[in-house]
CSV table of C-alpha atoms in Angstrom, one decimal:
chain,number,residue,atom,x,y,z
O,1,UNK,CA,0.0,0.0,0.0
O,2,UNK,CA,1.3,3.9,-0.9
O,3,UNK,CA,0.2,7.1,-0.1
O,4,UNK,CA,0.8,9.8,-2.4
O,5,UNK,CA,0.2,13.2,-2.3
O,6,UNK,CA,-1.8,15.1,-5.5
O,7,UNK,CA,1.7,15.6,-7.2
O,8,UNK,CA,2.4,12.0,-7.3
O,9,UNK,CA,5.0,12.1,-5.0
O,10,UNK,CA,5.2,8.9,-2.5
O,11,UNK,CA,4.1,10.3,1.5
O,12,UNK,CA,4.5,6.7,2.7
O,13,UNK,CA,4.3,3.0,2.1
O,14,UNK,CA,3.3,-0.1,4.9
O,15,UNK,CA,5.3,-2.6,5.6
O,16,UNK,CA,4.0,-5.3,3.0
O,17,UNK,CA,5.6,-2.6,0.3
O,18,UNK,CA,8.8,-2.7,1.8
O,19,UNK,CA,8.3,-6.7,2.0
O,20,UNK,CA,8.0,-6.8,-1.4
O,21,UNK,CA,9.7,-4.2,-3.2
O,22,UNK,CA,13.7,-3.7,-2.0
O,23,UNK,CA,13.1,0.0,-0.9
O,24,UNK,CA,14.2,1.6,2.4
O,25,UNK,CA,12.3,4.6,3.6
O,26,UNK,CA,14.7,6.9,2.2
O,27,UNK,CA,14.2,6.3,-1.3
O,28,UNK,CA,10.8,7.0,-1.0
O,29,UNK,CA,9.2,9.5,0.8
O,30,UNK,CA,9.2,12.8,-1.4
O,31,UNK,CA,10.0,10.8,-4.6
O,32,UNK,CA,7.6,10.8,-7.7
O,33,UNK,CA,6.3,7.4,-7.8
O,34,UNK,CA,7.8,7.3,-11.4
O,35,UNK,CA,11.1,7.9,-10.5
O,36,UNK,CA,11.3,4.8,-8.0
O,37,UNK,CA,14.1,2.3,-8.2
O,38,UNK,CA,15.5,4.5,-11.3
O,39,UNK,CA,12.9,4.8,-13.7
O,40,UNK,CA,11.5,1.1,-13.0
O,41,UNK,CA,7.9,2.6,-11.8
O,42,UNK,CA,7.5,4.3,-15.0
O,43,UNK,CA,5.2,2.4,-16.5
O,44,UNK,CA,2.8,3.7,-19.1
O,45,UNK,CA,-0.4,1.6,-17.9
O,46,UNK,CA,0.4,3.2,-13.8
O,47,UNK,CA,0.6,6.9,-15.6
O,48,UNK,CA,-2.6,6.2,-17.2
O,49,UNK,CA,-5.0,5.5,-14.3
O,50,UNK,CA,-3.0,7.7,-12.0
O,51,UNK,CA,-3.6,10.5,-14.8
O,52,UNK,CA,-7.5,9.4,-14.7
O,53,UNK,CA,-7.7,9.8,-10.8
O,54,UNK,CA,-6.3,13.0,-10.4
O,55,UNK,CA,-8.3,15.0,-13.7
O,56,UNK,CA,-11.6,13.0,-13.0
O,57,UNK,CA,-11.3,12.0,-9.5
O,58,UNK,CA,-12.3,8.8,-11.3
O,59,UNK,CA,-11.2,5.4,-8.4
O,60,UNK,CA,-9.9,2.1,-10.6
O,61,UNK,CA,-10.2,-1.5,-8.9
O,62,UNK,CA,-8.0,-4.1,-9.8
O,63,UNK,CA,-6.4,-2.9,-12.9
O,64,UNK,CA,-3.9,-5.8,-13.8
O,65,UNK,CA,0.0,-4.5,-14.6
O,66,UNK,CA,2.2,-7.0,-15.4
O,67,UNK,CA,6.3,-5.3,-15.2
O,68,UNK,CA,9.4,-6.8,-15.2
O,69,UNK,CA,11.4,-5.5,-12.3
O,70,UNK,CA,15.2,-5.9,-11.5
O,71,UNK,CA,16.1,-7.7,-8.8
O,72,UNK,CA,12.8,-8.8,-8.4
O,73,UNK,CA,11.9,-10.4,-11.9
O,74,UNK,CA,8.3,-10.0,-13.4
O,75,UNK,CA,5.1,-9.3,-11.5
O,76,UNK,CA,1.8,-9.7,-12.0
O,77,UNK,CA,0.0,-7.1,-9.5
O,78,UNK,CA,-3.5,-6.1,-9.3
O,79,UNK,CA,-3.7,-2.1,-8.6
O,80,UNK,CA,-6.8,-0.6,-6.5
O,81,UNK,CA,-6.7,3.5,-6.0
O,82,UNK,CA,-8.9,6.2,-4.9
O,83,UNK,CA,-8.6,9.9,-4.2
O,84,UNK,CA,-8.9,10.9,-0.8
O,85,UNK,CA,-10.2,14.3,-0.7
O,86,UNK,CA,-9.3,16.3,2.8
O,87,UNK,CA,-11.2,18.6,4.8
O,88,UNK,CA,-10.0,22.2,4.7
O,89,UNK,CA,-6.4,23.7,3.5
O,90,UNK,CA,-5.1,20.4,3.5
O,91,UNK,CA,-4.3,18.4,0.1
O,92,UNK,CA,-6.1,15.6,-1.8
O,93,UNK,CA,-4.1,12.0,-1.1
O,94,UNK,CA,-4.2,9.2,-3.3
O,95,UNK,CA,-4.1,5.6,-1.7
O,96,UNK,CA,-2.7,3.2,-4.3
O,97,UNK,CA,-3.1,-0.8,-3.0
O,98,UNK,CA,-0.9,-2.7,-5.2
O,99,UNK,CA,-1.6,-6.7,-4.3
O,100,UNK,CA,1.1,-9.3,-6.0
O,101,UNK,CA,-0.8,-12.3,-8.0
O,102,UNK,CA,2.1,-13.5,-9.6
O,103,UNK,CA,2.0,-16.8,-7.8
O,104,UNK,CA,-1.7,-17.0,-8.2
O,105,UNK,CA,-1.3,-16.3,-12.0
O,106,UNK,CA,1.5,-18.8,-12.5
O,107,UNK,CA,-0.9,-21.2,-10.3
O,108,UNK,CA,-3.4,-20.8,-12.8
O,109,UNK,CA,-1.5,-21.1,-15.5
O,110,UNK,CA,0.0,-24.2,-14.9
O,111,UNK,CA,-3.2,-26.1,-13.9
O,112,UNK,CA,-4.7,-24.4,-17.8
O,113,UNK,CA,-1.8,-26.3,-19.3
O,114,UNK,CA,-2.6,-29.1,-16.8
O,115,UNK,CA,-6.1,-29.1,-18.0
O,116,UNK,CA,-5.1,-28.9,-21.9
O,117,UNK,CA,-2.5,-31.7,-21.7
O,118,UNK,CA,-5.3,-33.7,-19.9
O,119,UNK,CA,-7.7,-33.1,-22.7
O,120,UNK,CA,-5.2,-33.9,-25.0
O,121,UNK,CA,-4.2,-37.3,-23.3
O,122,UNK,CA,-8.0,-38.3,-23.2
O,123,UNK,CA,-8.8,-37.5,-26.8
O,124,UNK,CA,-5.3,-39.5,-27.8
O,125,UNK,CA,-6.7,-42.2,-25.4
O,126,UNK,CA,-10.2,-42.6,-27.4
O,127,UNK,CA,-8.6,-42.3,-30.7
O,128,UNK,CA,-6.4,-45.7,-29.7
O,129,UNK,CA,-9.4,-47.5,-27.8
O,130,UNK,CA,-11.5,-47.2,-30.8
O,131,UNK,CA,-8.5,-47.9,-33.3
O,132,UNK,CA,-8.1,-50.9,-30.8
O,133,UNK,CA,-11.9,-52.1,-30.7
O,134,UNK,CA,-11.6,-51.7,-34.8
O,135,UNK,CA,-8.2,-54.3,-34.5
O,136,UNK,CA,-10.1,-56.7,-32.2
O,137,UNK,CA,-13.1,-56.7,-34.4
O,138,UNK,CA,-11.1,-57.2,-37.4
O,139,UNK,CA,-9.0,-60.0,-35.9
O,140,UNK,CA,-13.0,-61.7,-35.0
O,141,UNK,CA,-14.1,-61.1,-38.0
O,142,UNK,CA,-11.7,-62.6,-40.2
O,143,UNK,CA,-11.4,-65.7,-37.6
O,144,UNK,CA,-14.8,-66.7,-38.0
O,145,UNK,CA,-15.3,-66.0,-41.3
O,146,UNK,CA,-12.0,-68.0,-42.6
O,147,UNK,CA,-10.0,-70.1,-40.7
O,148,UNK,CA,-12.5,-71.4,-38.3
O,149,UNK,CA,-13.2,-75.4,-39.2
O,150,UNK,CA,-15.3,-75.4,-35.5
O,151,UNK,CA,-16.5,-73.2,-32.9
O,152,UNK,CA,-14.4,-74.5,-30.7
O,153,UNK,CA,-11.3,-74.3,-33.2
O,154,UNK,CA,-12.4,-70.7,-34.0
O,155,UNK,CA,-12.9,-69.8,-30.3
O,156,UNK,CA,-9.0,-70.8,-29.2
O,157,UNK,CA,-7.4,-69.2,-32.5
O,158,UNK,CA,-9.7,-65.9,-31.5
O,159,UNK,CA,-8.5,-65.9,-27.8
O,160,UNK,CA,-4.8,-66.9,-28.9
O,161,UNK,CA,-4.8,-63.6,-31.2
O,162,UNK,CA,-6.8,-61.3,-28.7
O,163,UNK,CA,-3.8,-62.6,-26.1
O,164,UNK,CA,-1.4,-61.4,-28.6
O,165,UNK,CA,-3.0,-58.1,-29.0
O,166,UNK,CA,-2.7,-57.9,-25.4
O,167,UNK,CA,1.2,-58.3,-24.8
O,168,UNK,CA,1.6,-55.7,-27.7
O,169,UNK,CA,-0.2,-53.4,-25.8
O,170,UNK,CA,1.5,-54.4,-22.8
O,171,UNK,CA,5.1,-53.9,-24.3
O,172,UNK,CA,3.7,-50.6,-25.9
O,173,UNK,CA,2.7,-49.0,-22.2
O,174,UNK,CA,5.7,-50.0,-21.1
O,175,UNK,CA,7.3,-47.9,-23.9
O,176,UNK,CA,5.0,-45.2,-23.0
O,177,UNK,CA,3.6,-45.7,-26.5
O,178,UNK,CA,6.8,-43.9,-27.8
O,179,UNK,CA,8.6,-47.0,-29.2
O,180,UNK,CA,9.4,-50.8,-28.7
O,181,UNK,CA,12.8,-52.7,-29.6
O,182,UNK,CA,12.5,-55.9,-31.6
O,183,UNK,CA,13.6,-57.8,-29.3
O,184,UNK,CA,11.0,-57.3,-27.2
O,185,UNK,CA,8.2,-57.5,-30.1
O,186,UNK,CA,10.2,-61.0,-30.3
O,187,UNK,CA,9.6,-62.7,-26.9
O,188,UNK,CA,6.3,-61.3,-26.3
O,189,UNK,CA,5.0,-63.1,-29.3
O,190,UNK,CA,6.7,-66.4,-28.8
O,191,UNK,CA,6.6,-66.5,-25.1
O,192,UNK,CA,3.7,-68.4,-24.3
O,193,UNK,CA,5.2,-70.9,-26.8
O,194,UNK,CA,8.5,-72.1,-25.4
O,195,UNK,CA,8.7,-75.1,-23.5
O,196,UNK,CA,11.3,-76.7,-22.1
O,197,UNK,CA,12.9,-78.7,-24.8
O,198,UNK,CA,12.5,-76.5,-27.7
O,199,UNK,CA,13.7,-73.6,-28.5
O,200,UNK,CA,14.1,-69.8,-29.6
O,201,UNK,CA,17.2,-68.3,-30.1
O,202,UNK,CA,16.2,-65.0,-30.7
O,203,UNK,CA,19.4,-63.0,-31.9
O,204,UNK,CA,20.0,-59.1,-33.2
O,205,UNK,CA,20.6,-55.5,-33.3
O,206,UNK,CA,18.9,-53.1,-31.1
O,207,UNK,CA,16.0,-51.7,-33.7
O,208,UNK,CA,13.0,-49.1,-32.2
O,209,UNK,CA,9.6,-50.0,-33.6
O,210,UNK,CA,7.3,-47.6,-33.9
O,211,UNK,CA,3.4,-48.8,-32.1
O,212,UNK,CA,1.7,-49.6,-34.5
O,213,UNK,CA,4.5,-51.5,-36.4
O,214,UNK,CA,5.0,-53.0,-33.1
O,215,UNK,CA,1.8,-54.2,-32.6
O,216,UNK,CA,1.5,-55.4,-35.9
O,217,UNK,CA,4.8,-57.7,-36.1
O,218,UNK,CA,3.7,-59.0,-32.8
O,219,UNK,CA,0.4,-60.3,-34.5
O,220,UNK,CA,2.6,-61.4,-37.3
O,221,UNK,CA,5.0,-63.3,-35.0
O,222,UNK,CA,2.6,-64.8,-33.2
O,223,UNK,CA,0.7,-66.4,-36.1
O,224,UNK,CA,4.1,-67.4,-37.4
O,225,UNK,CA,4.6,-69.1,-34.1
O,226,UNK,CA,1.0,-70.7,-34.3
O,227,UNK,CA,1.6,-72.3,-37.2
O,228,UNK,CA,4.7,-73.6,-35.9
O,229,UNK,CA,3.2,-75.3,-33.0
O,230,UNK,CA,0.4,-76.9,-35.1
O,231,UNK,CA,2.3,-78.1,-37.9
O,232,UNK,CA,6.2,-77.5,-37.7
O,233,UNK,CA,9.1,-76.9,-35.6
O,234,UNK,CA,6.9,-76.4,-32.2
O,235,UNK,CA,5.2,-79.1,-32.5
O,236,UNK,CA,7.4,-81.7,-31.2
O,237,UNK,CA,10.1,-81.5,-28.2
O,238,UNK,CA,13.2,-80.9,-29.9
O,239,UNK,CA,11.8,-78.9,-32.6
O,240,UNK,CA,14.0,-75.4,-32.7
O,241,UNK,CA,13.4,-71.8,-34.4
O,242,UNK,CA,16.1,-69.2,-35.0
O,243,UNK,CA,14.8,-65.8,-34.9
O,244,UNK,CA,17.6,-63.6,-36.2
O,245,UNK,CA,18.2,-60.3,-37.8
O,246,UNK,CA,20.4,-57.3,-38.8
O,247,UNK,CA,20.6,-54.3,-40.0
O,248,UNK,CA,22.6,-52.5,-42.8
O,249,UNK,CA,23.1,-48.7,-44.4
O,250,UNK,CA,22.6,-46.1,-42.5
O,251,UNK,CA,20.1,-42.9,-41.8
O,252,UNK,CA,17.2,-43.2,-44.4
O,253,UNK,CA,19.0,-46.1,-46.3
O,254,UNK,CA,18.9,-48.4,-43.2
O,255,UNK,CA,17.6,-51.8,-43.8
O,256,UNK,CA,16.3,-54.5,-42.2
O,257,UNK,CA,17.1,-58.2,-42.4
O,258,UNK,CA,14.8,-60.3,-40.5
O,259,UNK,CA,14.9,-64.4,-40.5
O,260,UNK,CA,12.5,-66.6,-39.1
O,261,UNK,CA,13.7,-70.3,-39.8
O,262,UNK,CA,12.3,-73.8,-37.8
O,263,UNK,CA,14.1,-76.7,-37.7
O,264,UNK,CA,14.0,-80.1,-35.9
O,265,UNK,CA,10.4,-80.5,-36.9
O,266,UNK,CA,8.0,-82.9,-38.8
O,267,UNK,CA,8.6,-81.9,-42.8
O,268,UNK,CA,6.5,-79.0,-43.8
O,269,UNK,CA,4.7,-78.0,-46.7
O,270,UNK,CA,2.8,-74.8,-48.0
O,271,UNK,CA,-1.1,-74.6,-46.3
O,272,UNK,CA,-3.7,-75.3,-48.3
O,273,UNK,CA,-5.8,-72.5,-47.9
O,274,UNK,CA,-4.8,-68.6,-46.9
O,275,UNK,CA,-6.3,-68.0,-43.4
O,276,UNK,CA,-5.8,-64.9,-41.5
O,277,UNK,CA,-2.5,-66.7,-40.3
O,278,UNK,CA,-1.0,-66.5,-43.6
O,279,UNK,CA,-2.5,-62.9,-44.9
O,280,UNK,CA,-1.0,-61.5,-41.9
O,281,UNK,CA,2.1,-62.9,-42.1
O,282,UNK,CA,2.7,-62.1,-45.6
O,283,UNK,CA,1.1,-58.8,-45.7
O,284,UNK,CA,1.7,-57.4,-42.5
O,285,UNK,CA,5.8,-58.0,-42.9
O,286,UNK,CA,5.5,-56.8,-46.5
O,287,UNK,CA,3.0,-54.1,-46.7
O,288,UNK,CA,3.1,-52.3,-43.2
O,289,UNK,CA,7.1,-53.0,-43.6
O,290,UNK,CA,7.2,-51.9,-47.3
O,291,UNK,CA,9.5,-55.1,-47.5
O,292,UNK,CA,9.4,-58.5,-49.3
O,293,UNK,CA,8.7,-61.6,-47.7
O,294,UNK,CA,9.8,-64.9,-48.6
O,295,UNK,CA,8.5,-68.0,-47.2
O,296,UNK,CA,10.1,-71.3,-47.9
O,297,UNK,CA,8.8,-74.5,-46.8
O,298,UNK,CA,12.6,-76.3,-47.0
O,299,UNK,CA,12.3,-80.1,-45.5
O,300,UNK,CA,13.8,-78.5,-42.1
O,301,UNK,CA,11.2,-76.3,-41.5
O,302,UNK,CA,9.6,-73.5,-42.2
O,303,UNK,CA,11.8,-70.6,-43.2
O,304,UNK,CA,10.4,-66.7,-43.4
O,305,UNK,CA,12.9,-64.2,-44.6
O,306,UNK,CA,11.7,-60.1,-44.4
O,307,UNK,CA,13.6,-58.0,-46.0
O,308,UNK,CA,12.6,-54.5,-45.6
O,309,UNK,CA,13.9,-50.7,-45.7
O,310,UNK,CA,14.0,-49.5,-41.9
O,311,UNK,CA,14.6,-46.1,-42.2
O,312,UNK,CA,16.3,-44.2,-39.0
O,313,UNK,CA,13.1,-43.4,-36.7
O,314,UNK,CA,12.5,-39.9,-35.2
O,315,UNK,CA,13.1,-41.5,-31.7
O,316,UNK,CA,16.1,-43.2,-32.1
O,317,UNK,CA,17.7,-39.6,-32.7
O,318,UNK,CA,16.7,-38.5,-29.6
O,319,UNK,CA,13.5,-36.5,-31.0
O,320,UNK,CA,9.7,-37.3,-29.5
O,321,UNK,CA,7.6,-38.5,-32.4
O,322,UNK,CA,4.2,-41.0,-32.7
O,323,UNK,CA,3.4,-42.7,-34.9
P,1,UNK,CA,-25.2,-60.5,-52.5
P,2,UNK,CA,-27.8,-57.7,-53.1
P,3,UNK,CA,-26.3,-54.9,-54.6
P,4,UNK,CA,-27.9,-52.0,-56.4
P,5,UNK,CA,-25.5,-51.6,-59.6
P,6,UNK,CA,-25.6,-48.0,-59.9
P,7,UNK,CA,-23.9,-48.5,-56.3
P,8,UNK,CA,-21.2,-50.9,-57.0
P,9,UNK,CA,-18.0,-49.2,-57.0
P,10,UNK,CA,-16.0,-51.8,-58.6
P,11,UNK,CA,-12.7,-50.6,-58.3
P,12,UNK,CA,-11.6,-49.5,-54.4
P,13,UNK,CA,-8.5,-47.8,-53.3
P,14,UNK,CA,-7.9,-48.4,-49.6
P,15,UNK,CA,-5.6,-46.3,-47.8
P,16,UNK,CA,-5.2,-47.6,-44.2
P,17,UNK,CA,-1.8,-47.8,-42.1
P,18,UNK,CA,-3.2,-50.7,-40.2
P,19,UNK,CA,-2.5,-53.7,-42.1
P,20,UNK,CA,-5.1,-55.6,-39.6
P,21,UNK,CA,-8.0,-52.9,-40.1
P,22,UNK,CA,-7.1,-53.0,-44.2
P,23,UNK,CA,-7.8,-56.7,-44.4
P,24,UNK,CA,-11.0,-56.5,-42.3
P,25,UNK,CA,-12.2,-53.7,-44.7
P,26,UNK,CA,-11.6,-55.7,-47.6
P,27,UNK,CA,-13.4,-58.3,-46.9
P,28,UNK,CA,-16.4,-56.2,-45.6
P,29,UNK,CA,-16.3,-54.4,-49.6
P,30,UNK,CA,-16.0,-57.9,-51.3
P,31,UNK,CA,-18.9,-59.5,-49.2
P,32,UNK,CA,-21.0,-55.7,-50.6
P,33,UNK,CA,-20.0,-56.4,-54.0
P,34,UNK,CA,-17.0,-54.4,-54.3
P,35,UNK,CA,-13.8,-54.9,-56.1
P,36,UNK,CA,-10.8,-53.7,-54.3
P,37,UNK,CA,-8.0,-51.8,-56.8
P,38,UNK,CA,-5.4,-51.8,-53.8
P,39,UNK,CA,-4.4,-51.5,-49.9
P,40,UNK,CA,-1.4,-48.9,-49.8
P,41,UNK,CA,-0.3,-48.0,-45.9
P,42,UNK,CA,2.0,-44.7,-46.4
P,43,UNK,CA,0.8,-40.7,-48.1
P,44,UNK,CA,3.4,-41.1,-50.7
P,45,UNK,CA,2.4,-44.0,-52.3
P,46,UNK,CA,-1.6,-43.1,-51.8
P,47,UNK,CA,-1.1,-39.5,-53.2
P,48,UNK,CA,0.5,-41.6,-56.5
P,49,UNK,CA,-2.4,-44.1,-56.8
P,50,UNK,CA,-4.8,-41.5,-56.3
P,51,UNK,CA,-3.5,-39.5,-59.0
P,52,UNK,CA,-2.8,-42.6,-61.7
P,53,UNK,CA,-4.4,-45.3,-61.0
P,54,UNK,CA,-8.1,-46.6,-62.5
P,55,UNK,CA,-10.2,-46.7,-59.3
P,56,UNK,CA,-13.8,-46.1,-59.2
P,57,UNK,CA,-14.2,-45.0,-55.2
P,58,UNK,CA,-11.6,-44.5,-52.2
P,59,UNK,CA,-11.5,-44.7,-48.1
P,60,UNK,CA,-8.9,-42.9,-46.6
P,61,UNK,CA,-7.8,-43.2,-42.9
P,62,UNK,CA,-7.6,-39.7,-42.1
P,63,UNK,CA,-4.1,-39.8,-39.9
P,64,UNK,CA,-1.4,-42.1,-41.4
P,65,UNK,CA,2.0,-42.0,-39.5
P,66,UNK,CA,1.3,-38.9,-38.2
P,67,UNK,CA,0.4,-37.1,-41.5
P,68,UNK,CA,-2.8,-37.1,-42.7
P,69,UNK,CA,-4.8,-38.2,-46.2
P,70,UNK,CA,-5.9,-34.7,-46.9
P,71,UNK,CA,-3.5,-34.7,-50.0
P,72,UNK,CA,-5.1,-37.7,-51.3
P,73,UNK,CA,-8.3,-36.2,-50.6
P,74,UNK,CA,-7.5,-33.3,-52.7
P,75,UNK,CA,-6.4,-35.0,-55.6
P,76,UNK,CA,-9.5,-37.4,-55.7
P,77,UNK,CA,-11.8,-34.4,-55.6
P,78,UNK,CA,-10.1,-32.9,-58.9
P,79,UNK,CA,-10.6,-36.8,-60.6
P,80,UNK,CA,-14.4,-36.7,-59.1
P,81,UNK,CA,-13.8,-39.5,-57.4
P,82,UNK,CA,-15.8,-40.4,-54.9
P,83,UNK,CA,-14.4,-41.0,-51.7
P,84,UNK,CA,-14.7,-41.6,-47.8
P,85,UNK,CA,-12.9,-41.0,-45.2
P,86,UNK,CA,-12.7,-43.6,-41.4
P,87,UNK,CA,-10.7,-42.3,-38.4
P,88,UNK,CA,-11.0,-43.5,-34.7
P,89,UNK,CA,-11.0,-39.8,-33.6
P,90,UNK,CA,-14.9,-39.5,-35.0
P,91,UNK,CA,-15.9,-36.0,-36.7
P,92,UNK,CA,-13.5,-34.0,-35.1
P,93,UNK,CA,-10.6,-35.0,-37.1
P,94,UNK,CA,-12.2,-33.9,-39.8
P,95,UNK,CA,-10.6,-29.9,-41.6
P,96,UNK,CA,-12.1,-27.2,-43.1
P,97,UNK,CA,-13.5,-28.2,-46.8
P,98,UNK,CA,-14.4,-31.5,-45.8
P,99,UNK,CA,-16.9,-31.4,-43.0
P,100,UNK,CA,-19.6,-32.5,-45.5
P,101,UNK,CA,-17.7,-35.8,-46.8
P,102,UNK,CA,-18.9,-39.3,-45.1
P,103,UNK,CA,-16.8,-40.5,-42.4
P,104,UNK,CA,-16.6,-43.7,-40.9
P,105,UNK,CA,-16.0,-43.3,-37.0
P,106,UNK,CA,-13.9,-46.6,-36.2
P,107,UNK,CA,-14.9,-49.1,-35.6
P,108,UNK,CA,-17.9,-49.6,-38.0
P,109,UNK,CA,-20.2,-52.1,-39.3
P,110,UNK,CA,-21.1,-53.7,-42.9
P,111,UNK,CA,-24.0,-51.3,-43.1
P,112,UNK,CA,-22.3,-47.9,-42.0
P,113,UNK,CA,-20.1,-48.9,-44.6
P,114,UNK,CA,-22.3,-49.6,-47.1
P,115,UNK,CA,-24.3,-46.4,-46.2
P,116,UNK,CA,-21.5,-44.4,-46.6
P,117,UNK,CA,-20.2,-45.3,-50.0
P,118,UNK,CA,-23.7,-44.8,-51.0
P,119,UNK,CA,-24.2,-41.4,-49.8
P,120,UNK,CA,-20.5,-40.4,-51.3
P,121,UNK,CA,-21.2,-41.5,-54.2
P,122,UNK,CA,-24.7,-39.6,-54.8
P,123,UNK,CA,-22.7,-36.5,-53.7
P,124,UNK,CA,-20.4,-37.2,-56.4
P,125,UNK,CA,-23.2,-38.0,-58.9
P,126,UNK,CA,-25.2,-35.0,-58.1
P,127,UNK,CA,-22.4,-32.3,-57.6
């Protein structure tokens, strides 16, 4: 709080001023407000309702002034004045409550950027529940309507995928949704199929995914492995698969080099019909990749080679990006 | 399969970065009658096809890899050809200009579907 006289001039100030502002007494009794701290109270908006109270006698409330002062760094204050007119010879005083909201202000701010980033979050969050519902009623779709030879046979292949779906998602939080290693993608899909005498050796570089390719190879992988334990390498004790890969170039000309190949097994030979097992295999490792897929069915087992550009992701160079 | 002709769009172009969702849509256009040209997962490729390639009708996922189909969208309307657009973000994905086009709010049924290529197609046909 300051008192000043009708010439602008500071009479006194409480001690919640001084609190504030680095004054002493001395430099500021009979000082033009404007002249405080060198200059640093001359500010154009204070001139203007000061100006107002003395020609019009007109009282302001509030009136929000933001200023950067030294020493003190920027303020946010509310201003609240009025003329107070005297009886007799004795001269008009203005009473000038400055209160401080910068706290309050920053307060505010940070919970409207709070807010927005929640909003944000929950909108991202619906997009990928319904892109999510969309996957799961794809994957029942396309069960029933192809591969299904029984209800039964359609109702274990359905929960085998929807598990799959699952553990991509589970890998994915655990990435925070940013990006998932290969590696990773790799176990979680053949997990559930390792037993104790055969085997995975899953083998290769260190290669960020992106979700959604995640997810994708994971449903790949795991119908890959399916097959496997129905009619090759999984399918008997010491049957074996080598999951290995590599990658080559560099920046934008990266590539990747990705081998799938079963041995130990029962001989193999190409399926009869294309279920979903095979589409997705085929097309999700060539199409989403942008890659060629070979499949062999060699008298050792089932072999699947991927070959596919892998350009340098956004997130492997340290940059945030999604996919 | 009941289909009325003027309806039948025979050549579809899908563009879709989820492999899984493009598969599930092309079977749900082949069981209405459809043909479908092609499946393409990435703008660049898309904006080509658009451009070049015979197709009677589109569906474009709005956001692919963090761009969106707009492009495509643009081209298709200089071809008048009659498209649609999906997205799991409903109508607020959606950009001035194309407020008015069909879109598919994922997921969606057989008859959303076919309701929608319909009611593209009449825009088309009328405009």
């Amino acid at each position: 709080m300051l008192v000043l006289d009708a010439d602008l001039r500071v009479v006194s100030a409480n001690p919640a001023f001084y609190k504030l502002f680095p004054f002493s007494r001395q430099d500021m009794v009979g000082y033009l407000i404007f002249d405080l701290g060198s200059q640093q109270w001359d500010i154009s908006a204070l001139r203007k309702i000061l100006d107002e109270i003395l020609s019009e006698s007109q009282p302001f409330e509030d009136v929000l002034i933001e200023h950067q002062f030294r020493g003190i760094g920027h303020l946010t204050m509310l201003l609240t004045g009025r003329k107070l007119s005297r009886e007799g010879e004795r001269a008009d005083l203005i009473l000038l409550a400055i209160a401080d909201i910068t706290e309050r202000k920053r307060a505010q701010e940070e919970r409207r950027k709070a807010d927005e980033h929640r909003e944000l979050l929950i909108g991202e969050l619906n997009h990928r529940v319904k892109n999510t519902l969309a996957i799961v009623q794809s994957i029942a779709t396309q069960t029933l309507a192809g591969d299904a030879l029984s209800i039964e046979a359609a109702r274990t292949a359905f929960m085998a995928r929807l598990m799959a779906l699952s553990k991509a998602h589970d890998l994915l939080a655990q990435g925070s949704w940013e990006a998932t290693d290969l590696a990773s993608v790799v176990s979680a899909a053949t997990k559930t199929f390792v037993h104790e005498r055969n085997t995975f050796r899953i083998e290769g570089s260190l290669l960020q995914l992106a979700p959604d390719r995640a997810v994708s190879i994971t449903m790949a992988l795991h119908e890959l492995a399916t097959n496997a334990a129905k009619f090759g390498a999984l399918s008997v004790e010491d049957g074996h698969v080598d999951v290995v890969w590599r990658l080559t170039g560099e920046g934008e000309d990266r590539r990747l080099h990705f081998r799938w190949a079963e041995s130990g097994g029962p001989p193999v030979r190409p399926p009869e019909r294309r279920g979903f097992g095979s589409r997705m295999i085929e097309r999700v490792l060539a199409q989403e990749l942008d890659g060629t897929v070979t499949m062999t069915y060699e008298p050792s087992g089932v072999v699947c080679i991927l070959e596919a550009p892998m350009p340098l992701l956004r997130e492997e160079t340290g940059q945030n990006g999604m996919r | 399969m009941e289909c009325d002709s003027k309806l039948v769009a025979r050549q579809v172009l899908i563009v879709e970065d989820q492999i899984m969702l493009a598969m599930g849509l092309e079977d749900m256009l082949i069981e209405l009658g459809h043909g479908i040209f092609g499946s393409v997962t990435r703008l660049d490729k898309a904006m080509t096809m658009a451009r070049d390639a015979d197709i009677d009708f589109a569906i474009l996922d709005i956001n692919l890899a963090g761009e969106t189909s707009f492009p495509v969208a643009a081209i298709l309307r200089t071809r008048a050809i009659p498209f649609i657009f999906s997205s799991g973000y409903g109508d607020s994905g959606l950009v001035e200009g194309y407020r008015n086009q069909p879109i598919l709010s994922k997921p969606y049924t057989s008859p959303d579907l076919k309701r929608a290529i319909a009611q593209a197609q009449s825009a088309v046909s009328l405009g």
